[in-house]
Amino acid sequence: MRAPRAIAVCLPITIAALSVCLGRALAQNATTPSTVSQDSIKIGIVIPMTGTSGAVGREISDATKLYMAQHGDTVAGKKIELLIRDDQSVPDNAKRLAQELIVNDKVSFLGAGLTPSAMSMAPMATEAKVPTVVMVSGTSVVVDRSPYYVRTSFTLGQQSGIIADWAIKNGSRKAVAILSDWAPGAEAGKVFEQNFTKGGGQVLETLKVPLANPDFSPFLQRARDLVPDTLFVFVPAGQAGTFARQFSERGLDKSGIKLIGPGDITDDDDLPTTGDALVGVVTAGMYSAVHPSQLNKDYAAAYKKATGHRANFISVGGYDGMNLIYQALKITDGNTDADTMIGTMKGMKWESPRGPISIDPRTRDIVQNIYIRKVEKVGGEPWAIEFETFPAVKDPLKEAAAN
Ligand code: PHB
């Protein structure tokens, strides 16, 4: 009579959640009596480990493993297990993998990656009540998709408004926007244009570049033909190297047009391969591998030693995501109840390699410093050198919606 009892406890919920609930109920029945002793706590992270966004998955995987290597694999007397799953940037895969992690592996936490995947996992996290740390997505709306979502990455709006204001202050008036054609690109463009036009500037044209295997050349040519004084560009992690090459091949690095953007175009993972193409470029970002704090010096050195790569802005989303889970578990003494967990995470503050950060208790979104940085060569390699700090920046789209 196991199955009918499992169905009965699952009935008051939607069909989408039925399979999740059934899996859990059946698994519990199989190990009756029902209090399953939880000696280990599993964290299941769904990220692209292969394909065009494979670098993103590598960075999150490396950073979360580094965190565990440094902080141990036991919290509040419980062993922590990390399960990493490759969604190949396909939202349907992310949904299926999240379901398997919940039902089969019985994870207590999920980690979410790219925006489309994080969106598709949200109903699972909600129905099964699994606290989920958004470690990559930079789209404002994602965290609203589930009451169990908390973000440790960034939003494009946090950076794009600040760089628009900086550009106006420094004489820019006519801009062209080149944006990767998906949700984070749309948000970057929206907030940039709002602030740029408010300051008296004009966006001459917005050019949208396909996300997969992008060829920037025709868009760069079109941008140049419009004779702007400024080019605002958003490309996601993994594409800055290609962009920089095509930018300099077209001679745009010597054209006098100022290149600006959120931090993604000066991704530390790509900068070492960009030669002189991005030298002088100014961006507003939340992390630079040369952020001058002792904590970051130690983080960047340990990351480089463990992986052979520079730490970058994606990696800190994973590293801080693990810290959020570890610190919250310490406070709850290992209690993983979703509402208790989310309640504990709201308002948490700590020092990240990127600087001081916190979780906004109202929105569950990240509050962090945004730095204005200029690419300069130091020791023969380009780095994003911070020269101005905007402290404790919230996501402007959420703030605007609340007012
Ligand atoms: C996202 O998934 O929203 C995303 C990913 C990589 C970026 C920016 C945004 O560089």
Coordinates of C-alpha atoms and ligand atoms in Angstrom, one line a residue:
M1 CA 0.0 0.0 0.0
R2 CA 2.9 2.3 -0.3
A3 CA 2.1 4.0 -3.6
P4 CA -1.5 5.1 -2.7
R5 CA -0.3 6.7 0.6
A6 CA 2.4 8.6 -1.4
I7 CA -0.2 9.8 -3.9
A8 CA -2.6 10.9 -1.1
V9 CA 0.1 13.1 0.5
C10 CA 0.9 14.6 -2.9
L11 CA -2.6 15.4 -4.1
P12 CA -3.1 19.0 -3.1
I13 CA -0.3 20.3 -5.4
T14 CA 0.1 20.9 -9.1
I15 CA 0.9 18.3 -11.7
A16 CA 4.3 19.8 -12.2
A17 CA 5.2 19.2 -8.6
L18 CA 3.5 15.8 -8.3
S19 CA 6.4 13.9 -9.6
V20 CA 8.8 15.6 -7.3
C21 CA 6.5 15.0 -4.3
L22 CA 5.9 11.4 -5.3
G23 CA 9.5 10.7 -5.6
R24 CA 10.2 12.0 -2.2
A25 CA 7.2 10.3 -0.6
L26 CA 8.0 7.0 -2.2
A27 CA 11.6 7.3 -1.2
Q28 CA 10.6 8.1 2.4
N29 CA 8.2 5.1 2.5
A30 CA 11.0 2.9 1.3
T31 CA 13.1 3.8 4.4
T32 CA 10.2 3.9 6.9
P33 CA 10.2 4.9 9.8
S34 CA 9.9 8.3 8.2
T35 CA 12.6 10.3 10.0
V36 CA 15.5 9.7 7.7
S37 CA 18.7 10.6 9.6
Q38 CA 20.4 13.3 7.6
D39 CA 24.1 12.8 8.2
S40 CA 25.1 14.6 5.0
I41 CA 23.8 17.7 3.4
K42 CA 23.8 17.8 -0.4
I43 CA 24.2 20.8 -2.6
G44 CA 23.3 20.3 -6.2
I45 CA 24.6 22.9 -8.7
V46 CA 23.2 23.1 -12.2
I47 CA 25.6 24.9 -14.6
P48 CA 26.9 24.7 -18.2
M49 CA 30.1 22.6 -18.1
T50 CA 30.2 22.2 -21.9
G51 CA 29.3 24.2 -24.9
T52 CA 29.7 28.0 -25.5
S53 CA 29.2 28.8 -21.8
G54 CA 31.4 26.0 -20.6
A55 CA 33.8 28.5 -19.0
V56 CA 31.0 29.7 -16.7
G57 CA 30.5 26.2 -15.4
R58 CA 34.3 25.6 -14.9
E59 CA 34.6 28.8 -12.9
I60 CA 31.6 28.0 -10.6
S61 CA 32.8 24.4 -10.2
D62 CA 36.4 25.5 -9.4
A63 CA 35.3 28.2 -7.0
T64 CA 32.9 26.0 -5.0
K65 CA 35.5 23.3 -4.8
L66 CA 38.1 25.8 -3.7
Y67 CA 35.7 27.0 -1.0
M68 CA 35.3 23.5 0.4
A69 CA 39.0 22.7 0.2
Q70 CA 39.7 25.8 2.3
H71 CA 36.8 25.5 4.7
G72 CA 36.4 21.8 5.1
D73 CA 33.5 19.5 4.2
T74 CA 31.7 19.4 7.5
V75 CA 29.4 22.1 8.9
A76 CA 27.4 21.9 12.1
G77 CA 28.5 18.2 12.4
K78 CA 27.2 17.3 9.0
K79 CA 29.1 16.3 5.9
I80 CA 28.7 18.5 2.9
E81 CA 28.4 16.9 -0.5
L82 CA 28.7 18.9 -3.7
L83 CA 26.9 17.5 -6.8
I84 CA 27.6 19.3 -10.1
R85 CA 25.4 18.8 -13.1
D86 CA 26.0 20.0 -16.7
D87 CA 22.9 21.6 -18.2
Q88 CA 24.7 22.5 -21.5
S89 CA 23.0 25.9 -21.2
V90 CA 19.7 24.2 -22.1
P91 CA 16.8 25.3 -19.8
D92 CA 14.9 22.0 -20.2
N93 CA 18.0 20.1 -19.1
A94 CA 18.3 22.4 -16.1
K95 CA 14.8 21.7 -15.1
R96 CA 15.2 17.9 -15.5
L97 CA 18.5 17.9 -13.6
A98 CA 17.1 20.0 -10.8
Q99 CA 14.2 17.5 -10.5
E100 CA 16.6 14.6 -10.4
L101 CA 18.7 16.3 -7.8
I102 CA 15.6 16.9 -5.6
V103 CA 14.0 13.5 -6.1
N104 CA 16.8 11.1 -6.4
D105 CA 19.7 12.8 -4.6
K106 CA 17.6 14.6 -2.0
V107 CA 19.6 17.7 -2.1
S108 CA 19.0 20.3 0.6
F109 CA 20.2 23.2 -1.6
L110 CA 20.4 24.0 -5.3
G111 CA 22.8 26.3 -7.1
A112 CA 21.5 28.0 -10.2
G113 CA 23.5 29.2 -13.1
L114 CA 22.6 31.1 -16.3
T115 CA 19.4 33.2 -16.5
P116 CA 17.3 30.9 -18.7
S117 CA 18.2 27.8 -16.6
A118 CA 17.6 29.6 -13.3
M119 CA 14.2 30.6 -14.7
S120 CA 13.2 27.1 -15.6
M121 CA 14.3 25.6 -12.2
A122 CA 12.4 28.1 -10.2
P123 CA 9.0 26.3 -10.1
M124 CA 10.9 23.1 -8.9
A125 CA 12.6 25.0 -6.1
T126 CA 9.3 26.5 -5.0
E127 CA 7.2 23.4 -5.1
A128 CA 9.8 21.2 -3.4
K129 CA 10.9 24.0 -1.1
V130 CA 14.6 23.9 -1.8
P131 CA 16.7 26.9 -0.9
T132 CA 18.5 27.9 -4.1
V133 CA 21.5 30.1 -4.5
V134 CA 21.6 32.0 -7.8
M135 CA 25.4 31.9 -8.5
V136 CA 25.6 33.3 -12.1
S137 CA 22.4 34.9 -13.4
G138 CA 22.6 38.7 -13.7
T139 CA 18.9 39.3 -14.6
S140 CA 16.9 41.2 -12.1
V141 CA 13.7 39.3 -12.4
V142 CA 15.2 35.8 -11.7
V143 CA 15.2 36.1 -7.9
D144 CA 11.5 37.1 -7.9
R145 CA 10.7 33.7 -9.6
S146 CA 10.9 31.8 -6.4
P147 CA 10.6 32.7 -2.7
Y148 CA 13.4 30.2 -2.2
Y149 CA 15.9 32.0 -4.5
V150 CA 18.8 34.1 -3.1
R151 CA 21.4 35.7 -5.3
T152 CA 25.2 35.9 -4.8
S153 CA 26.1 36.9 -8.4
F154 CA 25.2 40.4 -9.6
T155 CA 22.7 42.2 -11.8
L156 CA 23.5 43.9 -15.1
G157 CA 21.5 46.9 -13.9
Q158 CA 23.8 47.4 -10.9
Q159 CA 26.7 48.1 -13.2
S160 CA 25.0 49.6 -16.3
G161 CA 23.5 52.6 -14.6
I162 CA 26.7 53.5 -12.9
I163 CA 28.8 53.4 -16.1
A164 CA 26.2 55.5 -17.9
D165 CA 26.5 58.2 -15.2
W166 CA 30.3 58.0 -15.4
A167 CA 30.2 58.3 -19.2
I168 CA 28.0 61.4 -19.0
K169 CA 30.2 63.0 -16.4
N170 CA 33.2 62.4 -18.7
G171 CA 31.8 64.0 -21.8
S172 CA 29.9 61.2 -23.6
R173 CA 26.8 62.3 -25.4
K174 CA 26.2 60.0 -28.4
A175 CA 26.3 56.3 -27.7
V176 CA 25.6 53.1 -29.7
A177 CA 24.8 50.0 -27.6
I178 CA 25.9 46.5 -28.7
L179 CA 24.1 43.9 -26.6
S180 CA 24.0 40.1 -26.5
D181 CA 20.4 39.3 -27.5
W182 CA 18.9 37.7 -24.3
A183 CA 17.5 38.8 -21.0
P184 CA 20.7 40.1 -19.3
G185 CA 21.5 42.1 -22.5
A186 CA 18.1 43.7 -22.5
E187 CA 18.4 44.7 -18.9
A188 CA 21.9 46.1 -19.4
G189 CA 20.6 48.2 -22.3
K190 CA 17.5 49.4 -20.6
V191 CA 19.3 50.7 -17.4
F192 CA 22.2 52.2 -19.5
E193 CA 19.7 54.1 -21.7
Q194 CA 17.6 55.3 -18.8
N195 CA 20.6 56.8 -17.1
F196 CA 22.4 58.0 -20.2
T197 CA 19.4 59.9 -21.6
K198 CA 18.5 61.3 -18.1
G199 CA 22.0 62.8 -18.1
G200 CA 21.4 64.5 -21.5
G201 CA 22.9 61.8 -23.8
Q202 CA 21.4 60.0 -26.7
V203 CA 21.5 56.3 -27.7
L204 CA 21.7 56.5 -31.5
E205 CA 21.0 52.8 -32.0
T206 CA 20.9 49.5 -30.1
L207 CA 22.3 46.5 -31.9
K208 CA 21.5 43.0 -30.8
V209 CA 24.0 40.2 -31.3
P210 CA 22.9 36.6 -31.3
L211 CA 23.9 34.8 -28.1
A212 CA 25.3 31.6 -29.6
N213 CA 28.6 31.7 -31.6
P214 CA 28.5 35.5 -32.1
D215 CA 30.2 37.3 -34.9
F216 CA 30.5 40.9 -33.7
S217 CA 32.1 42.3 -37.0
P218 CA 29.0 43.5 -38.8
F219 CA 27.7 45.1 -35.6
L220 CA 31.0 46.8 -35.0
Q221 CA 31.0 48.1 -38.5
R222 CA 27.4 49.4 -38.2
A223 CA 28.3 51.1 -34.9
R224 CA 31.3 52.8 -36.4
D225 CA 29.2 54.1 -39.3
L226 CA 26.9 55.8 -36.8
V227 CA 29.9 57.9 -35.6
P228 CA 29.1 57.8 -31.8
D229 CA 31.5 59.1 -29.2
T230 CA 30.9 56.1 -27.0
L231 CA 30.2 52.4 -27.5
F232 CA 28.3 50.6 -24.7
V233 CA 28.8 46.8 -24.9
F234 CA 27.5 43.8 -23.0
V235 CA 28.7 40.4 -23.9
P236 CA 28.4 37.5 -21.4
A237 CA 31.3 35.7 -19.7
G238 CA 33.2 33.6 -22.3
Q239 CA 32.8 36.1 -25.2
A240 CA 35.0 39.0 -24.2
G241 CA 38.1 37.4 -25.9
T242 CA 36.3 37.1 -29.3
F243 CA 34.8 40.5 -28.9
A244 CA 38.2 42.1 -28.1
R245 CA 39.8 40.5 -31.1
Q246 CA 37.2 41.6 -33.6
F247 CA 37.1 45.1 -32.0
S248 CA 40.8 45.6 -32.7
E249 CA 40.7 43.9 -36.1
R250 CA 38.2 46.6 -37.1
G251 CA 40.6 49.3 -35.8
L252 CA 38.0 50.4 -33.3
D253 CA 40.6 50.4 -30.5
K254 CA 42.3 53.3 -32.3
S255 CA 39.1 55.1 -33.5
G256 CA 38.7 57.5 -30.6
I257 CA 35.3 55.9 -29.8
K258 CA 35.2 55.2 -26.0
L259 CA 34.4 51.6 -25.2
I260 CA 32.5 51.2 -21.9
G261 CA 30.2 48.5 -20.4
P262 CA 29.4 46.4 -17.4
G263 CA 32.4 44.3 -16.1
D264 CA 31.7 41.4 -18.5
I265 CA 33.7 42.9 -21.4
T266 CA 36.8 42.9 -19.2
D267 CA 36.3 39.4 -17.8
D268 CA 39.5 38.4 -16.0
D269 CA 39.3 35.0 -17.6
D270 CA 39.7 36.6 -21.0
L271 CA 41.9 39.6 -20.3
P272 CA 45.2 37.8 -20.4
T273 CA 44.6 36.9 -24.1
T274 CA 43.4 40.3 -25.3
G275 CA 46.8 42.0 -25.7
D276 CA 46.4 45.7 -26.1
A277 CA 42.9 45.6 -27.5
L278 CA 41.1 46.6 -24.3
V279 CA 43.8 48.8 -22.7
G280 CA 42.1 52.1 -21.6
V281 CA 38.6 50.6 -21.6
V282 CA 36.5 51.7 -18.6
T283 CA 33.9 49.4 -17.1
A284 CA 31.7 49.4 -14.0
G285 CA 32.0 45.9 -12.4
M286 CA 31.7 44.1 -9.1
Y287 CA 34.9 42.1 -9.2
S288 CA 38.5 42.5 -10.4
A289 CA 41.2 39.9 -9.8
V290 CA 43.3 42.8 -8.6
H291 CA 40.8 44.2 -6.1
P292 CA 43.2 45.4 -3.5
S293 CA 42.1 43.7 -0.3
Q294 CA 44.1 41.1 1.6
L295 CA 41.2 38.7 1.3
N296 CA 41.1 39.0 -2.4
K297 CA 44.9 38.7 -2.8
D298 CA 44.6 35.4 -0.9
Y299 CA 41.6 34.3 -2.9
A300 CA 43.1 35.2 -6.3
A301 CA 46.4 33.5 -5.5
A302 CA 44.7 30.3 -4.2
Y303 CA 42.4 30.2 -7.2
K304 CA 45.3 30.6 -9.6
K305 CA 47.3 27.9 -7.8
A306 CA 44.4 25.5 -7.8
T307 CA 43.2 26.0 -11.4
G308 CA 45.9 27.8 -13.4
H309 CA 43.4 30.5 -14.3
R310 CA 42.7 34.0 -13.0
A311 CA 39.8 34.3 -10.6
N312 CA 37.0 36.2 -12.3
F313 CA 33.6 37.8 -11.6
I314 CA 31.7 34.5 -12.2
S315 CA 33.9 32.6 -9.7
V316 CA 33.0 34.8 -6.8
G317 CA 29.3 34.1 -7.2
G318 CA 30.1 30.4 -6.6
Y319 CA 32.6 31.0 -3.8
D320 CA 30.2 33.4 -2.0
G321 CA 27.3 31.1 -2.6
M322 CA 29.1 28.4 -0.7
N323 CA 29.9 30.8 2.1
L324 CA 26.2 31.8 2.3
I325 CA 25.2 28.2 2.7
Y326 CA 28.0 27.3 5.2
Q327 CA 27.3 30.4 7.4
A328 CA 23.6 29.9 7.4
L329 CA 24.0 26.3 8.4
K330 CA 26.2 27.3 11.2
I331 CA 23.5 29.7 12.5
T332 CA 20.7 27.1 12.2
D333 CA 23.0 24.3 13.6
G334 CA 22.5 22.2 10.5
N335 CA 18.7 22.7 10.2
T336 CA 18.0 22.8 6.4
D337 CA 14.3 23.7 6.6
A338 CA 13.7 25.9 3.6
D339 CA 11.8 28.7 5.4
T340 CA 14.3 28.8 8.3
M341 CA 17.2 28.8 5.8
I342 CA 15.8 31.6 3.7
G343 CA 14.9 33.6 6.8
T344 CA 18.5 33.1 8.1
M345 CA 20.1 34.2 4.7
K346 CA 18.0 37.4 4.5
G347 CA 20.2 40.2 5.8
M348 CA 23.4 38.2 6.0
K349 CA 26.5 40.3 5.5
W350 CA 30.1 39.2 5.0
E351 CA 33.4 40.2 3.3
S352 CA 33.8 38.6 -0.1
P353 CA 36.9 38.7 -2.2
R354 CA 35.0 41.4 -4.2
G355 CA 34.5 43.6 -1.0
P356 CA 31.7 43.8 1.5
I357 CA 28.4 42.2 0.4
S358 CA 25.0 41.4 1.9
I359 CA 21.7 39.8 1.0
D360 CA 18.9 42.4 0.9
P361 CA 16.3 41.1 3.4
R362 CA 13.4 42.6 1.3
T363 CA 14.4 41.2 -2.2
R364 CA 16.9 38.3 -1.4
D365 CA 19.1 40.0 -3.9
I366 CA 22.8 40.9 -3.6
V367 CA 23.9 44.3 -2.4
Q368 CA 27.5 45.0 -3.3
N369 CA 30.1 47.7 -4.2
I370 CA 30.4 48.6 -7.8
Y371 CA 33.8 49.8 -8.9
I372 CA 34.8 51.9 -11.9
R373 CA 37.9 50.3 -13.4
K374 CA 40.3 51.0 -16.3
V375 CA 42.2 48.4 -18.1
E376 CA 45.9 48.9 -17.7
K377 CA 48.9 46.7 -18.4
V378 CA 50.8 45.7 -15.3
G379 CA 53.7 43.2 -15.5
G380 CA 52.9 42.8 -19.2
E381 CA 49.3 41.7 -18.8
P382 CA 46.0 43.7 -18.9
W383 CA 44.1 44.1 -15.6
A384 CA 41.0 46.0 -14.6
I385 CA 42.3 48.5 -12.1
E386 CA 39.7 49.9 -9.8
F387 CA 39.7 53.7 -9.2
E388 CA 36.3 54.7 -7.9
T389 CA 33.9 52.8 -5.6
F390 CA 30.1 53.0 -5.3
P391 CA 29.3 51.4 -2.0
A392 CA 26.4 49.0 -1.3
V393 CA 24.6 49.2 -4.6
K394 CA 21.2 47.5 -5.0
D395 CA 19.6 46.3 -8.2
P396 CA 18.1 49.5 -9.7
L397 CA 15.3 47.8 -11.5
K398 CA 14.0 46.3 -8.2
E399 CA 14.4 49.6 -6.4
A400 CA 12.5 51.4 -9.2
A401 CA 9.7 48.8 -9.0
A402 CA 9.3 49.2 -5.3
N403 CA 9.0 53.0 -5.4
Ligands
PHB1 C1 23.2 35.4 -17.0 O1 23.0 34.2 -17.1 O2 22.4 36.3 -16.6 C2 24.6 36.0 -17.3 C3 25.6 35.1 -17.5 C4 26.9 35.6 -17.8 C5 27.1 37.0 -17.8 C6 26.1 37.8 -17.5 C7 24.8 37.3 -17.2 O3 28.4 37.4 -18.0

